[in-house]
Amino acid sequence: MELRFIVTAGPTREHIDPVRFISNPSTGRMGFAVAAAAARRGHAVTLVAGPVSLSTPRGVRRIDVVSARDMLAAVEEELSAARSGRADVFFVSTAAVADWRPRRMAASKLKKASMSGILELVRNPDILKTVGGCRKIGFAAETGDAVAEARRKCREKGLDLVVANDVTAQGAGFGARTNRVVFVTPDGAARPLPLLSKAAIGARIVKFCEALSRGDVDSQWLGGIG
Ligand code: PMT
């Protein structure tokens, strides 16, 4: 059973001027691990990557983007092409998309003296919430009660799975080679996994998608994924 995966990874950059931007510390490792795991299982994978310095996993088609709006446009284009095929389509949103952008990007470098008080921010689109016509897997990057927030995001964004991570935990979150995550499903069930490599977590997310496509996911199945 070949599935179609569209995976976002890394940060977005929201430019203030040509040399300054708003961003975050995402390295893309988590998303690249999901894409690599899906390709290893023989699925068709497109990786939409923000600015990162990782090489493209074997068998993965990669589209590089900079801003949240670029990322949304690339995901929508890929999704509309994917929906015309016969395979089940999964959108896995691991990217740390900037929620805000400057209202205007200056065309040339701003002078230091002219910068004070000029930064007016507007909301970026929520890519995961906006797109449809596919199965949706989201992440929740939290610093407090990750499971409660994941349950809320699952409901509000209509997700099939939320992978919650406490980004302040040791060996987890931004930049680490490992992660500590909890799988949260739409029925509110929460399945904590031990500290694992991002590659191992990517493989479990792909396994979940395969089981969902077969109609196999229940609490017993989820209990066995650790
Ligand atoms: O890249 P690494 O260094 O390996 O780090 C991995 C990670 C910490 C970035 C990853 O594990 C992670 O938690 N990714 C989600 C980061 C995030 O933006 O979480 P959030 O809770 O703010 O957003 C919830 C979900 O909505 C996410 O799936 C996010 O991709 C999506 N989103 C958020 C905002 C937005 N404007 N559009 C979105 O699609």
CSV table of N, CA and C in Angstrom, one decimal, residues 7-112:
chain,number,residue,atom,x,y,z
A,7,VAL,N,5.4,16.6,3.8
A,7,VAL,CA,5.9,16.9,5.1
A,7,VAL,C,6.5,18.3,5.1
A,8,THR,N,6.2,19.1,6.2
A,8,THR,CA,6.9,20.4,6.3
A,8,THR,C,7.9,20.2,7.4
A,9,ALA,N,9.0,21.0,7.2
A,9,ALA,CA,10.1,20.9,8.2
A,9,ALA,C,10.8,22.2,8.3
A,10,GLY,N,11.5,22.4,9.5
A,10,GLY,CA,12.3,23.6,9.7
A,10,GLY,C,11.5,24.8,10.1
A,11,PRO,N,12.2,25.9,10.2
A,11,PRO,CA,11.6,27.2,10.6
A,11,PRO,C,11.1,27.9,9.3
A,12,THR,N,10.3,29.0,9.5
A,12,THR,CA,10.1,29.9,8.4
A,12,THR,C,10.9,31.2,8.8
A,13,ARG,N,11.2,32.0,7.8
A,13,ARG,CA,11.8,33.3,8.1
A,13,ARG,C,10.9,34.4,7.6
A,14,GLU,N,10.6,35.4,8.4
A,14,GLU,CA,9.7,36.5,8.1
A,14,GLU,C,10.6,37.7,8.0
A,15,HIS,N,10.9,38.2,6.8
A,15,HIS,CA,11.8,39.3,6.7
A,15,HIS,C,11.3,40.6,7.1
A,16,ILE,N,12.2,41.3,7.8
A,16,ILE,CA,12.0,42.7,8.2
A,16,ILE,C,12.5,43.6,7.1
A,17,ASP,N,13.7,43.3,6.7
A,17,ASP,CA,14.4,43.9,5.5
A,17,ASP,C,15.3,42.8,4.9
A,18,PRO,N,16.1,43.1,3.9
A,18,PRO,CA,16.8,42.0,3.2
A,18,PRO,C,17.8,41.3,4.1
A,19,VAL,N,18.2,41.9,5.2
A,19,VAL,CA,19.2,41.2,6.1
A,19,VAL,C,18.7,40.9,7.5
A,20,ARG,N,17.5,41.1,7.8
A,20,ARG,CA,16.9,40.8,9.1
A,20,ARG,C,15.6,40.1,9.0
A,21,PHE,N,15.4,39.2,10.0
A,21,PHE,CA,14.2,38.4,9.9
A,21,PHE,C,13.7,37.9,11.3
A,22,ILE,N,12.5,37.5,11.4
A,22,ILE,CA,11.9,36.8,12.6
A,22,ILE,C,12.0,35.3,12.3
A,23,SER,N,12.5,34.5,13.2
A,23,SER,CA,12.5,33.1,13.0
A,23,SER,C,12.6,32.3,14.3
A,24,ASN,N,13.0,31.1,14.3
A,24,ASN,CA,13.1,30.3,15.6
A,24,ASN,C,14.2,29.2,15.4
A,25,PRO,N,14.5,28.5,16.4
A,25,PRO,CA,15.7,27.6,16.3
A,25,PRO,C,15.5,26.2,15.6
A,26,SER,N,14.4,26.0,15.0
A,26,SER,CA,14.1,24.7,14.3
A,26,SER,C,15.2,24.4,13.3
A,27,THR,N,15.8,23.1,13.4
A,27,THR,CA,16.8,22.7,12.4
A,27,THR,C,16.3,21.9,11.3
A,28,GLY,N,15.0,21.4,11.4
A,28,GLY,CA,14.5,20.6,10.4
A,28,GLY,C,14.7,19.1,10.7
A,29,ARG,N,15.4,18.7,11.7
A,29,ARG,CA,15.8,17.3,11.9
A,29,ARG,C,14.5,16.4,12.1
A,30,MET,N,13.5,16.9,12.8
A,30,MET,CA,12.3,16.1,13.1
A,30,MET,C,11.6,15.8,11.8
A,31,GLY,N,11.4,16.9,11.0
A,31,GLY,CA,10.7,16.7,9.7
A,31,GLY,C,11.4,15.9,8.7
A,32,PHE,N,12.8,16.1,8.6
A,32,PHE,CA,13.6,15.3,7.7
A,32,PHE,C,13.5,13.8,8.1
A,33,ALA,N,13.5,13.5,9.4
A,33,ALA,CA,13.4,12.1,9.9
A,33,ALA,C,12.1,11.5,9.5
A,34,VAL,N,11.0,12.3,9.5
A,34,VAL,CA,9.7,11.7,9.1
A,34,VAL,C,9.7,11.4,7.6
A,35,ALA,N,10.2,12.4,6.8
A,35,ALA,CA,10.3,12.2,5.4
A,35,ALA,C,11.2,11.0,5.0
A,36,ALA,N,12.3,10.8,5.7
A,36,ALA,CA,13.2,9.7,5.4
A,36,ALA,C,12.5,8.4,5.7
A,37,ALA,N,11.8,8.4,6.8
A,37,ALA,CA,11.2,7.1,7.3
A,37,ALA,C,10.1,6.7,6.2
A,38,ALA,N,9.3,7.7,5.8
A,38,ALA,CA,8.2,7.4,4.8
A,38,ALA,C,8.8,6.9,3.5
A,39,ALA,N,9.9,7.5,3.0
A,39,ALA,CA,10.5,7.1,1.8
A,39,ALA,C,11.1,5.7,1.9
A,40,ARG,N,11.7,5.4,3.1
A,40,ARG,CA,12.3,4.0,3.3
A,40,ARG,C,11.2,3.0,3.2
A,41,ARG,N,9.9,3.3,3.6
A,41,ARG,CA,8.8,2.4,3.6
A,41,ARG,C,8.2,2.3,2.2
A,42,GLY,N,8.8,3.1,1.2
A,42,GLY,CA,8.3,3.0,-0.2
A,42,GLY,C,7.2,3.9,-0.5
A,43,HIS,N,6.9,4.9,0.3
A,43,HIS,CA,5.9,5.9,0.1
A,43,HIS,C,6.4,7.1,-0.8
A,44,ALA,N,5.5,7.8,-1.5
A,44,ALA,CA,5.9,8.9,-2.3
A,44,ALA,C,5.9,10.2,-1.3
A,45,VAL,N,7.1,10.8,-1.3
A,45,VAL,CA,7.2,11.9,-0.3
A,45,VAL,C,7.7,13.2,-0.9
A,46,THR,N,7.0,14.3,-0.5
A,46,THR,CA,7.5,15.6,-0.8
A,46,THR,C,7.8,16.3,0.5
A,47,LEU,N,8.9,16.9,0.6
A,47,LEU,CA,9.4,17.6,1.8
A,47,LEU,C,9.4,19.1,1.5
A,48,VAL,N,8.6,19.9,2.2
A,48,VAL,CA,8.6,21.3,2.0
A,48,VAL,C,9.4,21.9,3.2
A,49,ALA,N,10.6,22.4,2.8
A,49,ALA,CA,11.6,22.8,3.9
A,49,ALA,C,11.8,24.3,4.0
A,50,GLY,N,11.8,24.8,5.2
A,50,GLY,CA,12.2,26.1,5.4
A,50,GLY,C,13.8,26.2,5.4
A,51,PRO,N,14.4,27.3,5.7
A,51,PRO,CA,15.8,27.4,5.6
A,51,PRO,C,16.6,26.6,6.6
A,52,VAL,N,17.1,25.4,6.2
A,52,VAL,CA,17.9,24.5,7.0
A,52,VAL,C,19.1,24.1,6.3
A,53,SER,N,20.1,23.5,7.0
A,53,SER,CA,21.3,23.0,6.4
A,53,SER,C,21.4,21.5,6.5
A,54,LEU,N,20.4,20.8,6.1
A,54,LEU,CA,20.4,19.3,6.1
A,54,LEU,C,20.3,18.8,4.6
A,55,SER,N,20.9,17.7,4.4
A,55,SER,CA,20.8,17.2,3.0
A,55,SER,C,19.5,16.4,2.8
A,56,THR,N,19.0,16.3,1.6
A,56,THR,CA,17.7,15.7,1.3
A,56,THR,C,17.8,14.2,1.4
A,57,PRO,N,16.9,13.6,2.2
A,57,PRO,CA,16.9,12.1,2.3
A,57,PRO,C,16.7,11.5,1.0
A,58,ARG,N,17.3,10.3,0.8
A,58,ARG,CA,17.2,9.5,-0.4
A,58,ARG,C,15.7,9.2,-0.7
A,59,GLY,N,15.3,9.4,-2.0
A,59,GLY,CA,14.0,9.1,-2.5
A,59,GLY,C,12.9,10.2,-2.2
A,60,VAL,N,13.4,11.3,-1.7
A,60,VAL,CA,12.4,12.4,-1.3
A,60,VAL,C,12.5,13.6,-2.2
A,61,ARG,N,11.4,14.1,-2.7
A,61,ARG,CA,11.4,15.3,-3.5
A,61,ARG,C,11.3,16.5,-2.5
A,62,ARG,N,12.2,17.5,-2.8
A,62,ARG,CA,12.3,18.6,-1.8
A,62,ARG,C,11.9,19.9,-2.5
A,63,ILE,N,11.2,20.7,-1.8
A,63,ILE,CA,10.9,22.1,-2.2
A,63,ILE,C,11.3,23.0,-1.1
A,64,ASP,N,12.2,24.0,-1.4
A,64,ASP,CA,12.7,24.9,-0.4
A,64,ASP,C,11.9,26.2,-0.4
A,65,VAL,N,11.5,26.6,0.8
A,65,VAL,CA,10.8,27.9,0.9
A,65,VAL,C,11.4,28.7,2.0
A,66,VAL,N,10.9,30.0,2.1
A,66,VAL,CA,11.5,30.9,3.1
A,66,VAL,C,10.4,31.2,4.2
A,67,SER,N,9.3,31.8,3.7
A,67,SER,CA,8.3,32.3,4.6
A,67,SER,C,7.1,31.4,4.8
A,68,ALA,N,6.3,31.7,5.8
A,68,ALA,CA,5.0,30.9,6.0
A,68,ALA,C,4.1,31.0,4.8
A,69,ARG,N,4.0,32.1,4.2
A,69,ARG,CA,3.2,32.2,3.0
A,69,ARG,C,3.7,31.4,1.8
A,70,ASP,N,5.0,31.4,1.7
A,70,ASP,CA,5.6,30.5,0.6
A,70,ASP,C,5.3,29.0,0.9
A,71,MET,N,5.4,28.7,2.3
A,71,MET,CA,5.2,27.3,2.7
A,71,MET,C,3.8,26.9,2.4
A,72,LEU,N,2.8,27.7,2.7
A,72,LEU,CA,1.4,27.4,2.5
A,72,LEU,C,1.2,27.2,1.0
A,73,ALA,N,1.7,28.1,0.1
A,73,ALA,CA,1.5,28.0,-1.3
A,73,ALA,C,2.1,26.7,-1.8
A,74,ALA,N,3.3,26.3,-1.4
A,74,ALA,CA,3.9,25.0,-1.8
A,74,ALA,C,3.0,23.8,-1.4
A,75,VAL,N,2.6,23.9,-0.1
A,75,VAL,CA,1.8,22.7,0.4
A,75,VAL,C,0.5,22.6,-0.4
A,76,GLU,N,-0.2,23.7,-0.6
A,76,GLU,CA,-1.5,23.7,-1.3
A,76,GLU,C,-1.3,23.1,-2.7
A,77,GLU,N,-0.2,23.5,-3.4
A,77,GLU,CA,0.0,23.0,-4.8
A,77,GLU,C,0.3,21.5,-4.8
A,78,GLU,N,1.1,21.1,-3.8
A,78,GLU,CA,1.4,19.7,-3.7
A,78,GLU,C,0.2,18.9,-3.4
A,79,LEU,N,-0.6,19.4,-2.5
A,79,LEU,CA,-1.9,18.7,-2.1
A,79,LEU,C,-2.8,18.6,-3.2
A,80,SER,N,-2.9,19.6,-4.0
A,80,SER,CA,-3.9,19.5,-5.1
A,80,SER,C,-3.5,18.5,-6.1
A,81,ALA,N,-2.2,18.4,-6.4
A,81,ALA,CA,-1.7,17.4,-7.3
A,81,ALA,C,-1.9,16.0,-6.7
A,82,ALA,N,-1.6,15.9,-5.4
A,82,ALA,CA,-1.7,14.6,-4.7
A,82,ALA,C,-3.1,14.0,-4.7
A,83,ARG,N,-4.1,14.9,-4.5
A,83,ARG,CA,-5.4,14.5,-4.4
A,83,ARG,C,-6.0,13.9,-5.7
A,84,SER,N,-5.3,14.2,-6.8
A,84,SER,CA,-5.8,13.6,-8.1
A,84,SER,C,-5.3,12.2,-8.3
A,85,GLY,N,-4.4,11.7,-7.4
A,85,GLY,CA,-3.9,10.3,-7.5
A,85,GLY,C,-4.8,9.4,-6.7
A,86,ARG,N,-4.5,8.1,-6.6
A,86,ARG,CA,-5.3,7.2,-5.9
A,86,ARG,C,-4.9,6.9,-4.5
A,87,ALA,N,-3.6,7.3,-4.1
A,87,ALA,CA,-3.1,7.0,-2.8
A,87,ALA,C,-3.7,7.9,-1.7
A,88,ASP,N,-3.8,7.3,-0.5
A,88,ASP,CA,-4.3,8.1,0.7
A,88,ASP,C,-3.2,9.2,0.9
A,89,VAL,N,-3.6,10.5,1.1
A,89,VAL,CA,-2.7,11.6,1.3
A,89,VAL,C,-2.6,12.0,2.7
A,90,PHE,N,-1.3,12.1,3.2
A,90,PHE,CA,-1.0,12.5,4.6
A,90,PHE,C,-0.2,13.8,4.6
A,91,PHE,N,-0.7,14.7,5.3
A,91,PHE,CA,0.1,16.0,5.5
A,91,PHE,C,0.7,15.9,7.0
A,92,VAL,N,2.0,15.9,7.1
A,92,VAL,CA,2.6,15.9,8.4
A,92,VAL,C,3.3,17.2,8.6
A,93,SER,N,2.8,18.0,9.6
A,93,SER,CA,3.3,19.4,9.7
A,93,SER,C,4.3,19.4,10.9
A,94,THR,N,5.5,19.2,10.6
A,94,THR,CA,6.5,19.3,11.7
A,94,THR,C,7.2,20.7,11.8
A,95,ALA,N,6.9,21.5,10.8
A,95,ALA,CA,7.6,22.8,10.7
A,95,ALA,C,7.2,23.7,11.8
A,96,ALA,N,8.2,24.5,12.3
A,96,ALA,CA,7.9,25.6,13.3
A,96,ALA,C,7.7,26.9,12.5
A,97,VAL,N,6.4,27.0,12.1
A,97,VAL,CA,6.0,28.1,11.3
A,97,VAL,C,5.8,29.4,12.1
A,98,ALA,N,6.4,30.5,11.7
A,98,ALA,CA,6.3,31.7,12.5
A,98,ALA,C,4.9,32.2,12.5
A,99,ASP,N,4.3,32.5,13.6
A,99,ASP,CA,2.9,32.9,13.7
A,99,ASP,C,2.7,34.3,13.2
A,100,TRP,N,3.7,35.1,13.3
A,100,TRP,CA,3.6,36.5,12.9
A,100,TRP,C,4.6,36.9,11.9
A,101,ARG,N,4.3,37.9,11.1
A,101,ARG,CA,5.3,38.5,10.2
A,101,ARG,C,5.2,40.0,10.2
A,102,PRO,N,6.3,40.7,9.9
A,102,PRO,CA,6.2,42.2,9.8
A,102,PRO,C,5.1,42.6,8.7
A,103,ARG,N,4.4,43.6,9.0
A,103,ARG,CA,3.3,44.0,8.1
A,103,ARG,C,4.0,44.3,6.7
A,104,ARG,N,5.2,45.0,6.7
A,104,ARG,CA,5.8,45.3,5.5
A,104,ARG,C,7.3,44.9,5.5
A,105,MET,N,7.8,44.4,4.4
A,105,MET,CA,9.3,44.1,4.4
A,105,MET,C,9.9,45.3,3.7
A,106,ALA,N,10.9,46.0,4.3
A,106,ALA,CA,11.6,47.1,3.7
A,106,ALA,C,12.4,46.6,2.5
A,107,ALA,N,12.4,47.3,1.4
A,107,ALA,CA,13.1,46.9,0.2
A,107,ALA,C,14.6,47.0,0.4
A,108,SER,N,15.1,47.9,1.2
A,108,SER,CA,16.6,48.0,1.4
A,108,SER,C,16.8,48.0,2.9
A,109,LYS,N,18.1,47.7,3.3
A,109,LYS,CA,18.5,47.6,4.7
A,109,LYS,C,18.1,48.8,5.5
A,110,LEU,N,17.4,48.6,6.6
A,110,LEU,CA,17.0,49.8,7.4
A,110,LEU,C,18.2,50.3,8.2
A,111,LYS,N,18.2,51.6,8.3
A,111,LYS,CA,19.3,52.2,9.1
A,111,LYS,C,18.9,52.0,10.6
A,112,LYS,N,20.0,51.7,11.4
A,112,LYS,CA,19.8,51.5,12.8
A,112,LYS,C,18.9,52.5,13.5
